One Martini backbone bead per residue (centre of mass of N, CA, C, O) as a GRO file, in nm:
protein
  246
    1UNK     BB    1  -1.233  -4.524  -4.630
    2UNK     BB    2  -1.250  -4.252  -4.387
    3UNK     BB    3  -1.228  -3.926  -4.511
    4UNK     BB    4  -1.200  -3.603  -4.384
    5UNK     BB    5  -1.035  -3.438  -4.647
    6UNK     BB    6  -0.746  -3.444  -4.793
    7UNK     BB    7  -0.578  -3.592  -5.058
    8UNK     BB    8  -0.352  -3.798  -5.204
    9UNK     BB    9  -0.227  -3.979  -5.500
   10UNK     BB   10  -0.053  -4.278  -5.621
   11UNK     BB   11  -0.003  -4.358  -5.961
   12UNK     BB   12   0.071  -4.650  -6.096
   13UNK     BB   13   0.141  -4.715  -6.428
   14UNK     BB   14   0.153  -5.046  -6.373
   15UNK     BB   15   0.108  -5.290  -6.162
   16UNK     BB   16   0.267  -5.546  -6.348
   17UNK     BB   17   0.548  -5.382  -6.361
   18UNK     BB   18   0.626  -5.346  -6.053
   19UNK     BB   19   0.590  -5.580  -5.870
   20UNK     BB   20   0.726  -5.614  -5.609
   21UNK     BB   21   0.810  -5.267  -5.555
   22UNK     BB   22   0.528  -5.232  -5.492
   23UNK     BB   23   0.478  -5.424  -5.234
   24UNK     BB   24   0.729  -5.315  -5.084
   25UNK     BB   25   0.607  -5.052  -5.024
   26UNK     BB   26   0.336  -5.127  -4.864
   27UNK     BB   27   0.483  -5.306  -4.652
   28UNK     BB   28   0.651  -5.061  -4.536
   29UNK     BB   29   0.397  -4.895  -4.473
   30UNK     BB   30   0.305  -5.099  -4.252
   31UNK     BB   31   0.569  -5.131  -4.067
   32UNK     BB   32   0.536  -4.856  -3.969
   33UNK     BB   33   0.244  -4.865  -3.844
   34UNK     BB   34   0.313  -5.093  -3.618
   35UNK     BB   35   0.474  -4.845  -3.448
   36UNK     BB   36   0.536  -4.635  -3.259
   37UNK     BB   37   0.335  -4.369  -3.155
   38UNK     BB   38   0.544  -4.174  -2.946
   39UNK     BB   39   0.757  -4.095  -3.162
   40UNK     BB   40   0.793  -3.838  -3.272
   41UNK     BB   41   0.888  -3.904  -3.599
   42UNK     BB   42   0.648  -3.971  -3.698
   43UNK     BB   43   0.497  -3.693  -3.773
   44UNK     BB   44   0.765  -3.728  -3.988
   45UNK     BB   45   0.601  -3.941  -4.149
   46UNK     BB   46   0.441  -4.055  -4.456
   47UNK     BB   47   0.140  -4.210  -4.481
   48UNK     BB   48  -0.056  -4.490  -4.505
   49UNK     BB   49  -0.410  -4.478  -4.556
   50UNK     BB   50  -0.457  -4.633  -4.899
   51UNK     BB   51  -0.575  -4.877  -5.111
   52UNK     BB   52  -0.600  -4.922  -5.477
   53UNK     BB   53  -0.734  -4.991  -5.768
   54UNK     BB   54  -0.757  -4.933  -6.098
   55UNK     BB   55  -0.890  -4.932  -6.450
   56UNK     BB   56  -0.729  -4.967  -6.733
   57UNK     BB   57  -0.661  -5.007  -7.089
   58UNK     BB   58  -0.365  -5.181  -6.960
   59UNK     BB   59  -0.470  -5.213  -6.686
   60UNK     BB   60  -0.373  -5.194  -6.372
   61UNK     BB   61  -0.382  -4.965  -6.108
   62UNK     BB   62  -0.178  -4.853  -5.810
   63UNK     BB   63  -0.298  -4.694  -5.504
   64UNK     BB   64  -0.247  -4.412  -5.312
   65UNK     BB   65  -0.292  -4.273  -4.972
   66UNK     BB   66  -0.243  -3.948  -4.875
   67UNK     BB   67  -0.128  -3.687  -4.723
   68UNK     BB   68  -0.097  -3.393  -4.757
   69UNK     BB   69   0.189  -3.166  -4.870
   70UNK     BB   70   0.407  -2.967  -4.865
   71UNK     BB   71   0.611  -2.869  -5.063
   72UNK     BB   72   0.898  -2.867  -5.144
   73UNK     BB   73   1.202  -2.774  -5.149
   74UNK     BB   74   1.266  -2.743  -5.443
   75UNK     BB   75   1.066  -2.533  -5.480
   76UNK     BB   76   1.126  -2.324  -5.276
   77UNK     BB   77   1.427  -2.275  -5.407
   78UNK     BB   78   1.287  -2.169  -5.705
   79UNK     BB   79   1.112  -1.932  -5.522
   80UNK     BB   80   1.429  -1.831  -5.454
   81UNK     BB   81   1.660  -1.580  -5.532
   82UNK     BB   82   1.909  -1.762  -5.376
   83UNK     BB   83   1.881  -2.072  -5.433
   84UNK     BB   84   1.880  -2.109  -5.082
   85UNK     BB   85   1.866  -2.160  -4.755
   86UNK     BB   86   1.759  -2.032  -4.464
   87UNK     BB   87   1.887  -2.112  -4.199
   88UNK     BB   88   1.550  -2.120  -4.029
   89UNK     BB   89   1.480  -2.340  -4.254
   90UNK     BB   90   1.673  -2.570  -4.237
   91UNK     BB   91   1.653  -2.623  -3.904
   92UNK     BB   92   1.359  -2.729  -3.943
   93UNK     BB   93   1.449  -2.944  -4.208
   94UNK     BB   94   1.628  -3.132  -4.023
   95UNK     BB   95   1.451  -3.192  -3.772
   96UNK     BB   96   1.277  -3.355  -3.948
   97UNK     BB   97   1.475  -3.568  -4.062
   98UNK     BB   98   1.596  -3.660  -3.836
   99UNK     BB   99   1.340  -3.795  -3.679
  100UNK     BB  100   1.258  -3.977  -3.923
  101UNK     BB  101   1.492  -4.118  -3.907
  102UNK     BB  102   1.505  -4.241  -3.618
  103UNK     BB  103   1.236  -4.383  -3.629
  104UNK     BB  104   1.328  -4.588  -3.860
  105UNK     BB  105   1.606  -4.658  -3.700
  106UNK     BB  106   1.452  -4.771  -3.405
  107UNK     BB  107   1.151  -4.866  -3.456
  108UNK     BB  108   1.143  -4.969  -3.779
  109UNK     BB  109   1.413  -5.086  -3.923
  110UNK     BB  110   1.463  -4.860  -4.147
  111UNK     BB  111   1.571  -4.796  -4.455
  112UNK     BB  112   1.551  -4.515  -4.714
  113UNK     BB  113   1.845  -4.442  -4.912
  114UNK     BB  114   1.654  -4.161  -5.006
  115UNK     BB  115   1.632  -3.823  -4.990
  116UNK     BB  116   1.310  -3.899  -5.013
  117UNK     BB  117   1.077  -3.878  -4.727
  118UNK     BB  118   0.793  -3.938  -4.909
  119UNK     BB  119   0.936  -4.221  -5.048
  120UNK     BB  120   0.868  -4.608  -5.024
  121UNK     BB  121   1.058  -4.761  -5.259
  122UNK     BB  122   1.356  -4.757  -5.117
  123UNK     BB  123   1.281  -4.910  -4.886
  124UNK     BB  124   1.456  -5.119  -4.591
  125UNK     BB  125   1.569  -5.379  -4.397
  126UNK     BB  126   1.801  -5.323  -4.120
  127UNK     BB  127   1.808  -5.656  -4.049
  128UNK     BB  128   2.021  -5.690  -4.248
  129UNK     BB  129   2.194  -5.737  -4.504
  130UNK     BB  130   2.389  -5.525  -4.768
  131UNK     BB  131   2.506  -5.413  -5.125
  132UNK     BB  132   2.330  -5.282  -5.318
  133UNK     BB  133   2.240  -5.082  -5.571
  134UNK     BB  134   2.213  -4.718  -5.409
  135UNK     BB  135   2.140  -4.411  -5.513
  136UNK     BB  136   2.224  -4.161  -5.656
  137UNK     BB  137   2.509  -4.065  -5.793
  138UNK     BB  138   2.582  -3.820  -5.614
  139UNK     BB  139   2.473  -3.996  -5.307
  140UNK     BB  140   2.712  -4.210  -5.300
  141UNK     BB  141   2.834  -4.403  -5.107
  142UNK     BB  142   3.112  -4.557  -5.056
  143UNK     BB  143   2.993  -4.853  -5.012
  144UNK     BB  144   2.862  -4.847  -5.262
  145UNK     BB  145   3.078  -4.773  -5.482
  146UNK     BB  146   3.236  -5.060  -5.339
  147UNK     BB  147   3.060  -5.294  -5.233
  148UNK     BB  148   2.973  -5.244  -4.935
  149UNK     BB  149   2.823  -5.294  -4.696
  150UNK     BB  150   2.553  -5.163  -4.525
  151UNK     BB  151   2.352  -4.893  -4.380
  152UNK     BB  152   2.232  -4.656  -4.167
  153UNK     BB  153   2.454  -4.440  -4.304
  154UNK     BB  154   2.346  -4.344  -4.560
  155UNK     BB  155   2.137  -4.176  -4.470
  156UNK     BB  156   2.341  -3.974  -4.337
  157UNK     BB  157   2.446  -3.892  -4.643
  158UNK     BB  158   2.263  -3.790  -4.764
  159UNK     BB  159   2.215  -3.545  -4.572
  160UNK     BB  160   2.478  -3.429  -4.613
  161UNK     BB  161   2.453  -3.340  -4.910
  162UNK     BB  162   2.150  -3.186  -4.876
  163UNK     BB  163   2.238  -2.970  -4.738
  164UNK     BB  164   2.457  -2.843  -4.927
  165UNK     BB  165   2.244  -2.795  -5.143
  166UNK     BB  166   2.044  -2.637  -4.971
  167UNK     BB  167   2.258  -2.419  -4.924
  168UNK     BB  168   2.497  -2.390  -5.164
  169UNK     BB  169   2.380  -2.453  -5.454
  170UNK     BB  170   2.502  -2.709  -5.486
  171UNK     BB  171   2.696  -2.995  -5.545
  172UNK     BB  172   2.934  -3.177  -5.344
  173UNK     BB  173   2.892  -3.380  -5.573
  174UNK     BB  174   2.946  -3.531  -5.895
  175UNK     BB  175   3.141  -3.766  -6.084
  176UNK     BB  176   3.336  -3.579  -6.301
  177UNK     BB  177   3.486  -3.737  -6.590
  178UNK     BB  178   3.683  -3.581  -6.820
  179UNK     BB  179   3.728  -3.833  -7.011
  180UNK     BB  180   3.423  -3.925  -7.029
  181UNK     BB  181   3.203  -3.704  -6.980
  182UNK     BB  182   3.106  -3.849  -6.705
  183UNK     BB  183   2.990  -4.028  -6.501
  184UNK     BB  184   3.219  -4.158  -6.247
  185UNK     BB  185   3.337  -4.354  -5.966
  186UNK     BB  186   3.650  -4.262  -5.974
  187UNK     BB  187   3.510  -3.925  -5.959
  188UNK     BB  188   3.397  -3.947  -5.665
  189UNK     BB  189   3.609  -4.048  -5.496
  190UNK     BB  190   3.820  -3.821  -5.552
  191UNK     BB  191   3.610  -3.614  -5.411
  192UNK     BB  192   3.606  -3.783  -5.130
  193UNK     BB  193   3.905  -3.759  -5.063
  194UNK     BB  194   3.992  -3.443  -5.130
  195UNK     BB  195   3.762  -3.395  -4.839
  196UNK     BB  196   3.794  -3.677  -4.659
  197UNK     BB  197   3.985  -3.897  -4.765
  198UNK     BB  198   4.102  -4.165  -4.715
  199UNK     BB  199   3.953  -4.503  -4.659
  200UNK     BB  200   3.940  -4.711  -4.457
  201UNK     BB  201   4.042  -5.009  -4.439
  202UNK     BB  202   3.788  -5.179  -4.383
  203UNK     BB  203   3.620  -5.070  -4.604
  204UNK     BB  204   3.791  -5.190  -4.822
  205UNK     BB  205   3.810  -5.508  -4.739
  206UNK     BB  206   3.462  -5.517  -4.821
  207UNK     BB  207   3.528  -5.437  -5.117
  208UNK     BB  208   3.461  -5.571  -5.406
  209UNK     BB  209   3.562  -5.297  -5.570
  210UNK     BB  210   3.855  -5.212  -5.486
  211UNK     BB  211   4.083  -5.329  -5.717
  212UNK     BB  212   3.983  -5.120  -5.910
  213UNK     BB  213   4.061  -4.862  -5.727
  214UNK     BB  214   4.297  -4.988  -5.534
  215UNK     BB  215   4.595  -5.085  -5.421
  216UNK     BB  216   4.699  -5.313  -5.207
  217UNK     BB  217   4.818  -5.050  -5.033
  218UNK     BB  218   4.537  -4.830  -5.107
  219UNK     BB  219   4.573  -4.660  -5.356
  220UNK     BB  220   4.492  -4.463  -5.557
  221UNK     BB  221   4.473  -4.491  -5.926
  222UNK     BB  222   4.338  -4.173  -6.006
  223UNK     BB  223   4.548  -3.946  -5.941
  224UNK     BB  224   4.473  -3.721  -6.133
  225UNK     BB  225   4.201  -3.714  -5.986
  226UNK     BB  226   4.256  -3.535  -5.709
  227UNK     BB  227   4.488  -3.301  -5.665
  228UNK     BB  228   4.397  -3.126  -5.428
  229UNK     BB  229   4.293  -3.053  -5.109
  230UNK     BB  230   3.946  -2.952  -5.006
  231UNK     BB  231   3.839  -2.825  -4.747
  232UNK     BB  232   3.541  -2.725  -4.649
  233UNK     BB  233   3.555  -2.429  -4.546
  234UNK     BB  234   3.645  -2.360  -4.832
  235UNK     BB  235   3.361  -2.468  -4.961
  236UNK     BB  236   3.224  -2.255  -4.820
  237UNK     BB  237   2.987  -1.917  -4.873
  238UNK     BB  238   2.717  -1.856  -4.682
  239UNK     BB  239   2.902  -1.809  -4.459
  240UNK     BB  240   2.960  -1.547  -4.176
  241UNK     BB  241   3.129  -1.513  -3.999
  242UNK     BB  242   3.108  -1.639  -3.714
  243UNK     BB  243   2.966  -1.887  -3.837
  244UNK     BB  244   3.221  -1.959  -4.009
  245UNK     BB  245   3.402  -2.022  -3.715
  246UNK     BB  246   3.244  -2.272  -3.559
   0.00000   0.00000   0.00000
């Protein structure tokens, strides 16, 4: 590789424990660099320059080579003292989130899965069926906490949680069982039922575990745990006046 200016470098712990994981990312940064280089969102997706192995002590190590980026979002939240984003950097970095969501789905017919777009160790081909168990537990949409086919709208939750993290400044979906005092999946369904509904029959339908969850007449089984439905409206806190009615 030549290349003059800075670069960063991601250094995988033992390429040999990494196996297929490490080698579908790379395979995934390929497959994006064959795609069409016109549209907008490529230059919001993070590139791989090269790749090389380098020797420990207990094997190889596989190097990526990236250009460098600024700050993640995460760290300016944190040097920031009321710790969300300001609506004018929030819609710049939307904007840019976006042009590289469609670049990856229309473009390179890629799922990212997971809310950071610049590591593709969990992104798949979007031209196939998917139902594997992925994104972090409080990011997860609820086809996948159903074991239903899933795809490209995943990306599009994952979104919507993560701008909620980053205005309001806190998780918009916990997951939080008071019974077992830690996450569980039918205490996240039953905050987005409280907060969006209960799920469409057809998404049930496809549901492997379903009948975990629901009733066979569709009712949700841990009533409890629902409470009172609480529009977004009221759980939102940021905005004020005009912005707060539109």
């Amino acid at each position: 590789m030549k290349h003059r200016g800075y670069v960063t470098l991601k250094i995988f712990i033992k390429s040999a424990s990494m196996g297929k994981h490490l080698d579908d990312e790379i395979q995934m940064y390929k497959r994006i660099e064959r795609c069409s280089r016109f549209h907008a969102g490529r230059n919001a997706v993070r590139r791989l320059l090269d790749s090389f192995d380098i020797d420990g002590p207990e094997g190889k190590h596989r190097c990526l080579v990236h250009p460098p980026l600024w700050e993640s979002v995460r760290t300016f939240l944190h040097r920031n003292p009321v710790r969300w984003l300001p609506v004018p950097v929030l819609s710049f970095v939307l904007k840019r989130v976006f042009l590289a969501l469609d670049y990856l789905h229309t473009e390179c017919q890629v799922i990212h899965t997971a809310p950071i777009l610049c590591d593709f160790g969990s992104a798949v081909p979007g031209d196939i069926e998917h139902s594997e168990d992925i994104q972090p537990d409080i990011y997860r949409a609820p086809e996948v906490i159903l074991e239903a086919p899933w795809g490209y709208k995943v990306d599009i939750w994952n979104v919507g949680c993560m701008i909620w993290d980053v205005f309001e400044g806190g998780s918009l979906f916990t997951g939080y069982d008071p019974e077992f005092q830690a996450y569980r999946s039918r205490a996240h369904l039953a905050e987005i039922i409280r907060l969006l509904g209960p799920p469409p029959p057809e998404l049930l339908a496809k549901g492997r575990l379903r009948h975990k969850f629901f009733s066979d007449d569709g009712d949700f089984l841990a009533q409890s745990l629902l409470g009172d439905r609480i529009p977004l409206e009221d759980r939102e806190t940021s905005f004020e006046g005009l912005d707060k009615t539109r």
